[in-house]
CSV table of C-alpha atoms in Angstrom, one decimal:
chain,number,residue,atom,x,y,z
A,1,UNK,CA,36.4,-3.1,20.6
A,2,UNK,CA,36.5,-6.6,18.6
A,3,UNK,CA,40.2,-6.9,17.1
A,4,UNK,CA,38.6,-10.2,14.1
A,5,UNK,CA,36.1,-8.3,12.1
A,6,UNK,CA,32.2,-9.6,13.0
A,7,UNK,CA,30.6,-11.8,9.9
A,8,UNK,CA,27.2,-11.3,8.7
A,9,UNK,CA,25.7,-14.1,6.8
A,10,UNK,CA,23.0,-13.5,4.2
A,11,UNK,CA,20.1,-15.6,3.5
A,12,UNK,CA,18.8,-14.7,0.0
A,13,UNK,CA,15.3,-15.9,-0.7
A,14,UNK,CA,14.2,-16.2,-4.0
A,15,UNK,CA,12.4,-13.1,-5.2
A,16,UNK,CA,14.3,-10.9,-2.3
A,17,UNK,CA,14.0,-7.2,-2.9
A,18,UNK,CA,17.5,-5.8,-3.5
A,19,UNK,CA,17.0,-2.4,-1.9
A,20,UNK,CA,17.1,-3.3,2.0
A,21,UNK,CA,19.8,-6.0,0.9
A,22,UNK,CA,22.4,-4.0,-0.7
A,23,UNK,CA,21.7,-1.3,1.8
A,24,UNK,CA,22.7,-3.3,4.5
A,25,UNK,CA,25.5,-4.7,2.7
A,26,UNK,CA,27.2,-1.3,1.7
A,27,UNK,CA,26.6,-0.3,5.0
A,28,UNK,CA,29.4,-2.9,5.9
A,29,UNK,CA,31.5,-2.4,3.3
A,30,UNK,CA,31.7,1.5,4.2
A,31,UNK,CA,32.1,0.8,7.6
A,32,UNK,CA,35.1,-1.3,6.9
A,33,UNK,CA,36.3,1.7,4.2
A,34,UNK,CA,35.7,4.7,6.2
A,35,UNK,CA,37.2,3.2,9.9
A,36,UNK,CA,40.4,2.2,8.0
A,37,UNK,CA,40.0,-1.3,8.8
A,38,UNK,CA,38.3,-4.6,8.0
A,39,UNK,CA,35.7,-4.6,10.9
A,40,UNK,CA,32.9,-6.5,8.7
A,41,UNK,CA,32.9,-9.7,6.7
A,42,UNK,CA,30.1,-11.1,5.0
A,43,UNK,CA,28.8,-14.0,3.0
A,44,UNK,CA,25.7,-14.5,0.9
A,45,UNK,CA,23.8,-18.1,1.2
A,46,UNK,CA,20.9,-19.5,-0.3
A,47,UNK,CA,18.9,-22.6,-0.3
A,48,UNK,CA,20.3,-23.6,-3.6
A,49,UNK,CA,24.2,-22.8,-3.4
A,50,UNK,CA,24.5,-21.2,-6.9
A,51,UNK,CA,22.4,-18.1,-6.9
A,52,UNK,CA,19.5,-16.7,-5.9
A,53,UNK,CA,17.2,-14.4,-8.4
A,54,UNK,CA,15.7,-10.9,-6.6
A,55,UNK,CA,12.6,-10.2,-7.3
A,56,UNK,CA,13.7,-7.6,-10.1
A,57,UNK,CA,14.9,-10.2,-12.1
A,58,UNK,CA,18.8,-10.2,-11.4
A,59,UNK,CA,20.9,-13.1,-10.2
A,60,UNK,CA,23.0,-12.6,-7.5
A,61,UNK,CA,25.7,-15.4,-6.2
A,62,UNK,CA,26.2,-17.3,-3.8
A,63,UNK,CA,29.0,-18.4,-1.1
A,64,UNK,CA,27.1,-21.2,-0.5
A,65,UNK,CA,23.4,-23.8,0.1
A,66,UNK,CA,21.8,-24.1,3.0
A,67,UNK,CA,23.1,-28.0,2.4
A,68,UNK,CA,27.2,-26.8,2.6
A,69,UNK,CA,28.6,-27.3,6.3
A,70,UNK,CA,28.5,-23.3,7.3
A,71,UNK,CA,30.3,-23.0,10.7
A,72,UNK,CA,28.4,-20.0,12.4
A,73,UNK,CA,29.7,-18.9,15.8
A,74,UNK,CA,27.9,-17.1,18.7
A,75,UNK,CA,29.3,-13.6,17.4
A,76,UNK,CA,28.0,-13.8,13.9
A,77,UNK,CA,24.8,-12.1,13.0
A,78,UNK,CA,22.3,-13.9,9.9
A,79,UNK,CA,20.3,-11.7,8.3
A,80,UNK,CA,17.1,-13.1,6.1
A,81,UNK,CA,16.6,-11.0,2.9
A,82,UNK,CA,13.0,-11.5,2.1
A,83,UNK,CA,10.5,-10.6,-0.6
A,84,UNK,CA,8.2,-11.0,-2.9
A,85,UNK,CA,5.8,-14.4,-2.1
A,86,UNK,CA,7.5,-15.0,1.2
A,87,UNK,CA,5.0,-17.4,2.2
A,88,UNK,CA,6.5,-20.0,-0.1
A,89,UNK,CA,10.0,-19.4,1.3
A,90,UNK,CA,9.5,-20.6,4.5
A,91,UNK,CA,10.8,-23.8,3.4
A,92,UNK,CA,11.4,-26.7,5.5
A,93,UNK,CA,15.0,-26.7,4.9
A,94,UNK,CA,15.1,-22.9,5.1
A,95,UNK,CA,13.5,-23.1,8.7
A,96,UNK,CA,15.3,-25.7,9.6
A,97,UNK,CA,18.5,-24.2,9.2
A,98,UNK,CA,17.3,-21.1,10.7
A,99,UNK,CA,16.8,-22.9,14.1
A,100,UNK,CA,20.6,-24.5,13.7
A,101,UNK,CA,21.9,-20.8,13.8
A,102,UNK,CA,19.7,-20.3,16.7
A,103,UNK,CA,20.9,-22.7,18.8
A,104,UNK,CA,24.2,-21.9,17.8
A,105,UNK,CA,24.2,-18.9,19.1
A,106,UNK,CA,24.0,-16.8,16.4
A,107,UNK,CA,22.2,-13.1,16.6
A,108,UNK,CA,19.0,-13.3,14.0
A,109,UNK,CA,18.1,-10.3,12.0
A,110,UNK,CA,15.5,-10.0,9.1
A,111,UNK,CA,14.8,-7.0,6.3
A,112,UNK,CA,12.0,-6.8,4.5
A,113,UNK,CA,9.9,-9.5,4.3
A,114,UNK,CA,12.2,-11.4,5.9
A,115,UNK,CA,10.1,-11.4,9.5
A,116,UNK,CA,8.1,-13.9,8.0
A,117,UNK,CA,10.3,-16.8,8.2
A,118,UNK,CA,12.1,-15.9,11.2
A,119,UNK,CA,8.2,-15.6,12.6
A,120,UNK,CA,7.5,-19.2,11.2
A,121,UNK,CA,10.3,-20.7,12.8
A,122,UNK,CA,9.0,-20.1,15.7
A,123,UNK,CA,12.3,-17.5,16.6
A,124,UNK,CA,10.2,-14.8,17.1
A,125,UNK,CA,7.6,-15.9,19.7
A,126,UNK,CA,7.4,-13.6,22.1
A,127,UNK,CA,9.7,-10.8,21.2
A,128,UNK,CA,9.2,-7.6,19.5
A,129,UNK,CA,9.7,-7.3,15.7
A,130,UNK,CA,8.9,-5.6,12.7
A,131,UNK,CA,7.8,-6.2,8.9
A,132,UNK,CA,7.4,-4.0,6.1
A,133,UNK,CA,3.9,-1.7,6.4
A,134,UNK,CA,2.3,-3.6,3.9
A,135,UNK,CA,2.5,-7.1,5.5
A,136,UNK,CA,1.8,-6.0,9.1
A,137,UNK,CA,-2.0,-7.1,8.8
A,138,UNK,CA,-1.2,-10.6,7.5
A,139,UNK,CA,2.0,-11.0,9.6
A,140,UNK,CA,-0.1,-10.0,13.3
A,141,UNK,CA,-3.3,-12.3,12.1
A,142,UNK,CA,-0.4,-15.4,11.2
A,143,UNK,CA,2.1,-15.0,14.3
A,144,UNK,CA,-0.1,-13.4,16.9
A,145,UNK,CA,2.4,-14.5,19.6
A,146,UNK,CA,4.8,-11.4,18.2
A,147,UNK,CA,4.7,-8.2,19.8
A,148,UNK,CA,4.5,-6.6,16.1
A,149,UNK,CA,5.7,-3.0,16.3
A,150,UNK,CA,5.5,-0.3,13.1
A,151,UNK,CA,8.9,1.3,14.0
A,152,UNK,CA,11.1,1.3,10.8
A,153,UNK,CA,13.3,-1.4,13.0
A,154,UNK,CA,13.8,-3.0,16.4
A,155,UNK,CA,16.4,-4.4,18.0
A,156,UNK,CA,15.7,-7.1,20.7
A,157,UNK,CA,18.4,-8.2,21.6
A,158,UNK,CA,19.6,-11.2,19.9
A,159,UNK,CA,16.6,-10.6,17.2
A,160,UNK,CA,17.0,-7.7,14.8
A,161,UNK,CA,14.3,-6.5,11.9
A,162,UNK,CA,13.9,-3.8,9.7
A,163,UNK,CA,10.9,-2.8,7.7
A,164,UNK,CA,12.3,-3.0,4.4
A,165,UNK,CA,13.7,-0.5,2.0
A,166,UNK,CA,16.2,2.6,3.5
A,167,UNK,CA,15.1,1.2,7.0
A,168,UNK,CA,17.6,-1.2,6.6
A,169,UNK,CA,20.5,1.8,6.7
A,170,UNK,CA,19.0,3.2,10.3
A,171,UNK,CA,19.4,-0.6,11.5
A,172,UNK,CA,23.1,-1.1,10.5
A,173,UNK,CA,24.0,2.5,11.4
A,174,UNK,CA,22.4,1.6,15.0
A,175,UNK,CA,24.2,-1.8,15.1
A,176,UNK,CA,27.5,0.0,13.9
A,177,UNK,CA,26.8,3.0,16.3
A,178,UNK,CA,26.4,0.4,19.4
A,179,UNK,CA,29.7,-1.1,18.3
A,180,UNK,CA,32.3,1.4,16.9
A,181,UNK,CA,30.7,4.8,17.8
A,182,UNK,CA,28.4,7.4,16.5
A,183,UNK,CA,30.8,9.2,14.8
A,184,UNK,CA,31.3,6.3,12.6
A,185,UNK,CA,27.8,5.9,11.9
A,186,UNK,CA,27.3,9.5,11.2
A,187,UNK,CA,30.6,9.1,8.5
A,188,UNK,CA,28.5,6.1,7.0
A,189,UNK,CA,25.2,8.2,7.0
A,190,UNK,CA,27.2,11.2,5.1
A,191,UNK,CA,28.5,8.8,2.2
A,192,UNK,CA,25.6,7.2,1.8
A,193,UNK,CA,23.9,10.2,1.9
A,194,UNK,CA,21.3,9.7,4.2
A,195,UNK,CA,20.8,12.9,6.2
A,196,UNK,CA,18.6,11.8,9.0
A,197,UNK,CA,19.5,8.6,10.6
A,198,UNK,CA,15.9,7.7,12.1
A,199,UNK,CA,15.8,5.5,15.3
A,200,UNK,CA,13.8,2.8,16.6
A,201,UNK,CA,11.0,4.8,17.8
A,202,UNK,CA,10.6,6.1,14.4
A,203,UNK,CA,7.5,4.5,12.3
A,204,UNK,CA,8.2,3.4,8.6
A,205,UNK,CA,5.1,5.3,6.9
A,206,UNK,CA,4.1,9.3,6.3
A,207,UNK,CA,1.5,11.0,8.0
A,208,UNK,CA,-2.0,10.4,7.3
A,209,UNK,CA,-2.4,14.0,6.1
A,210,UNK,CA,0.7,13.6,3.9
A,211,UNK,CA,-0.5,9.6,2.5
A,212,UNK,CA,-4.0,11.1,1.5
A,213,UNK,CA,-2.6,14.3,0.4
A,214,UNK,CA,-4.7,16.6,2.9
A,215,UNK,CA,-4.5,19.1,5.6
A,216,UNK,CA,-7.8,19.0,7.1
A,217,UNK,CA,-6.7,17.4,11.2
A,218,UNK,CA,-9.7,16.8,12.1
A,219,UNK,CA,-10.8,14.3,9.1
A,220,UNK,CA,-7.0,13.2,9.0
A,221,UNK,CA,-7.6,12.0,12.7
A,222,UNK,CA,-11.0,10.2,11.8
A,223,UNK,CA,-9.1,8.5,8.9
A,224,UNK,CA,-6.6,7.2,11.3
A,225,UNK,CA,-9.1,5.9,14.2
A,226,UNK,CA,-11.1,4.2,10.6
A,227,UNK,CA,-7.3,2.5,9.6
A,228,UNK,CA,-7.2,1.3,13.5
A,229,UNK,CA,-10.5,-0.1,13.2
A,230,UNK,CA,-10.6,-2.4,10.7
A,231,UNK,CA,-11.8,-5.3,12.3
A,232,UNK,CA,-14.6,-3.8,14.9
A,233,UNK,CA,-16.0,-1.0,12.1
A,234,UNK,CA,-17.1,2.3,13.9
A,235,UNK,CA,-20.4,3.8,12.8
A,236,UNK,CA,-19.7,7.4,10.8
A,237,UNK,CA,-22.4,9.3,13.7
A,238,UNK,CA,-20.1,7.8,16.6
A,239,UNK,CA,-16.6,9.0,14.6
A,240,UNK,CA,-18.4,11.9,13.9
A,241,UNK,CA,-19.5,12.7,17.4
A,242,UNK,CA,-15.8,11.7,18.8
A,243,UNK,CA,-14.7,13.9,16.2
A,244,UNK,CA,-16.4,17.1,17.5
A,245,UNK,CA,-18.9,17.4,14.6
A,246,UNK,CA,-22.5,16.4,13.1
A,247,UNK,CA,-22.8,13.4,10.8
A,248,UNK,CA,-23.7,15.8,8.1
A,249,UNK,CA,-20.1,17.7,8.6
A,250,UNK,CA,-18.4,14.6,8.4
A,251,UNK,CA,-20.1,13.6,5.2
A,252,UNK,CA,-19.3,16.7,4.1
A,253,UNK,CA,-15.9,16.7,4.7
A,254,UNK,CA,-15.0,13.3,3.0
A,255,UNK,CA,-16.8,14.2,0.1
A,256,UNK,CA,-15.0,17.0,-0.2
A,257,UNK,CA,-11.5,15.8,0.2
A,258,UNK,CA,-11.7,11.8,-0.7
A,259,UNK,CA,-14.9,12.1,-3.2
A,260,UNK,CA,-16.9,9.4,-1.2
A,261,UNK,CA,-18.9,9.0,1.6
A,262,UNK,CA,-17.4,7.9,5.6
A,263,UNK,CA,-19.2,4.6,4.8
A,264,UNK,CA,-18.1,4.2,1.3
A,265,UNK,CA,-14.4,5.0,2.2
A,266,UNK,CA,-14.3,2.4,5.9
A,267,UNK,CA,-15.6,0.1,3.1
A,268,UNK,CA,-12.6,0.3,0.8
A,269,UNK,CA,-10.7,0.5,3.6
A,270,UNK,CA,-11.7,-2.9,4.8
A,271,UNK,CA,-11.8,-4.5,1.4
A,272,UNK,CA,-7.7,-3.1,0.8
A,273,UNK,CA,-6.9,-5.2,4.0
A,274,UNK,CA,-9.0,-8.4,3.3
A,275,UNK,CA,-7.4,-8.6,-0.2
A,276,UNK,CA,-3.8,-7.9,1.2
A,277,UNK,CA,-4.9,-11.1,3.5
A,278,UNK,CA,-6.1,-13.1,0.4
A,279,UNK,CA,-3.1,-12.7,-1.5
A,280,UNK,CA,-0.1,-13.0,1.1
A,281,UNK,CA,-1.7,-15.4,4.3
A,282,UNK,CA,-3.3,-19.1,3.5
A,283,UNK,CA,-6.1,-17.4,6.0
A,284,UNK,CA,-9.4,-19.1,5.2
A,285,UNK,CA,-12.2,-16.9,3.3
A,286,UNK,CA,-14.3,-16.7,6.6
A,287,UNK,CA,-11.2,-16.0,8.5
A,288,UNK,CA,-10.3,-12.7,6.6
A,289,UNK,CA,-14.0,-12.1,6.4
A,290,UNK,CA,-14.1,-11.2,10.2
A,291,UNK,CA,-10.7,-9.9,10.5
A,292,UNK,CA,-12.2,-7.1,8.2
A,293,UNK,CA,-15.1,-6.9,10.1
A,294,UNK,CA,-17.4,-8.6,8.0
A,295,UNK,CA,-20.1,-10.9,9.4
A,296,UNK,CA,-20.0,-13.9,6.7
A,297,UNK,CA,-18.1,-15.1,3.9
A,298,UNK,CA,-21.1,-14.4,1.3
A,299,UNK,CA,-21.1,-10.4,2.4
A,300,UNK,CA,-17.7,-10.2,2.6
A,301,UNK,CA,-17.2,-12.1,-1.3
A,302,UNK,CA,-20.6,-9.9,-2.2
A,303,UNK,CA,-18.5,-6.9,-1.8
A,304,UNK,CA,-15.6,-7.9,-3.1
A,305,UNK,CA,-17.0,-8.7,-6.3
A,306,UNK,CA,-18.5,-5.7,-6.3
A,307,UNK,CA,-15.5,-3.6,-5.5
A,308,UNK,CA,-12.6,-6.1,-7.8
A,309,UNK,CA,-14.9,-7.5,-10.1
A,310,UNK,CA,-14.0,-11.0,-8.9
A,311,UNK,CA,-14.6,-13.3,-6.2
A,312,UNK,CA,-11.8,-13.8,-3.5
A,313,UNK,CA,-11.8,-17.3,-4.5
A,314,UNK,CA,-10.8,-16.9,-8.1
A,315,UNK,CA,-8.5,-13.5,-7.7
A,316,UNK,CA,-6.4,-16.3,-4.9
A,317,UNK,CA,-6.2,-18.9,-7.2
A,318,UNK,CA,-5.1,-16.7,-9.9
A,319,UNK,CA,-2.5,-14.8,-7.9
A,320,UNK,CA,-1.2,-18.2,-6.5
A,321,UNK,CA,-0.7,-19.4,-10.5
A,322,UNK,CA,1.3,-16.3,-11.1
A,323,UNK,CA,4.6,-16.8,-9.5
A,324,UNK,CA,4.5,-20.3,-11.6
A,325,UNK,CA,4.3,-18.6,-14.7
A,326,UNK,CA,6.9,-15.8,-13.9
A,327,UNK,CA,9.3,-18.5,-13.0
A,328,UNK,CA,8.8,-20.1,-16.1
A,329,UNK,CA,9.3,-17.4,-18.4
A,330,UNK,CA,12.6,-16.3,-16.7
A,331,UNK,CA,13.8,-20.0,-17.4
A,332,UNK,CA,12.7,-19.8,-20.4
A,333,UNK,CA,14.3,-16.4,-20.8
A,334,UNK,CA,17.6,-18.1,-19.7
């Protein structure tokens, strides 16, 4: 058992989310309250060395800038608290700095949308990993050299990464587990009171059934093989027939339940994706296009207009002005 307590560093990103953060913070802190003993220490750090501003607005200080001289030694862990716009986070200096803590020695961990960065410094390449539900399309089309899993966290080794929100509390109680005992962990779990500690072979989202608010298996089973099929679209008469039923079932079913056609709905489907793409990837139009299964650019921004009442041009350019204009209100603001 260690006898110096193990430091966690924390890399804030601007706009991190504050949930998986201060989960795995007071996870620490109650570790250290409910063993008796100082077992964690942490530090927050951020490319500036003042503060960095979550993504609801708050400030949050610092320790220290990516710039300070920050001795990290092979025991520590860094954890990268992403967010919102992670794409502009990856910094050079952020991913630089990264890499230092690598070759250090240094265990690397992530929450949130913090895979991202770790996945564009190259630290991820070729291990396993996870990212919050929502960015898993945009994170396996960007860094298709990481074995992206949909487990609410994995632990490989020297890498750690959690899906975002309470996932972060099944990672430290795993990490805390490994090192001072269940029992512990179970203590932690109570306080914060989290009754079931999931594992890593637990996946971060509900059910299918639960998500689209039915109880029908066999539809709730072709919705799943249309969400696994993005890219390479499945006819409705071959889901149907794999199903165990007539096209004219199957058509009846999803009107019943989801008010639209199988057609109609693997549409959506597909458009949800490509405009997750758009907004969180610098993927180019006729990239996304056929990662949604579309066969051009002009069908694929046909249907979008249709369906968002835009083009995917304009709605990216807009988004992309957004986080300018937020920025500037809050200064203003301040």
């Amino acid at each position: 058992m260690a006898t110096t307590p193990r430091r966690f560093t924390f890399l804030l990103l601007d706009r991190f989310t504050m949930l998986p953060f201060a989960a795995t913070l007071d996870a620490l802190r109650l570790a250290n309250k409910m063993s008796g003993r100082r077992i964690y220490d942490w530090r927050l750090v951020g490319q500036d060395g003042d503060f960095a501003i979550c993504s609801n607005g708050s400030r949050m200080a610092l320790d220290g800038g990516l710039g300070d001289e920050i001795a990290v030694t092979r025991d520590e862990v860094v954890i990268v608290c992403g967010g919102d716009d992670i794409t502009a986070q990856a910094t050079r200096p952020v991913l630089a700095w990264l890499r230092r803590q690598a070759r250090a020695g240094a265990t690397l961990g992530a929450v949130c949308t913090g895979s991202h960065v770790l996945a564009k410094a190259g630290l991820l390449d070729g291990r396993r990993a996870t990212i919050h539900w929502e960015n898993h399309d945009s994170f396996s089309e960007t860094f298709p050299n990481v074995n992206l899993h949909r487990q609410v966290f994995v632990d490989d080794g020297s890498r750690l990464t959690a899906g975002g929100g309470t996932s972060s509390i099944d990672m430290m109680l795993h990490l805390i587990g490994k090192a001072h005992g269940a029992d512990l962990a179970s203590q932690i779990a109570d306080q914060m009171l989290h009754t079931a500690i999931r594992n890593d072979r637990d996946r971060q989202r509900l059910s299918i059934a639960t998500r689209i608010g039915i109880r029908h298996p066999r539809l709730a089973t072709v919705v799943e093989r249309i969400e696994a099929n993005l890219e390479t679209p499945v006819s409705p008469s071959q889901l149907a027939a794999d199903a165990g039923m007539s096209t004219r079932q199957l058509e009846r079913l999803f009107m019943r339940y989801l008010n639209r056609s199988p057609k109609r709905y693997y549409l959506e489907a597909r458009l949800a994706r490509a405009r997750h793409l758009l907004l969180n990837t610098d993927l180019s139009l006729i990239e996304i296009a056929i990662a949604c299964g579309f066969a051009s650019s002009s069908h694929f921004s046909k249907c979008y207009r249709e369906r968002y009442g835009t083009s995917p041009y304009r709605e990216r350019g807009v988004q992309k002005a957004l986080p300018a204009l937020e920025w500037g209100v809050l200064a203003l603001a301040s």
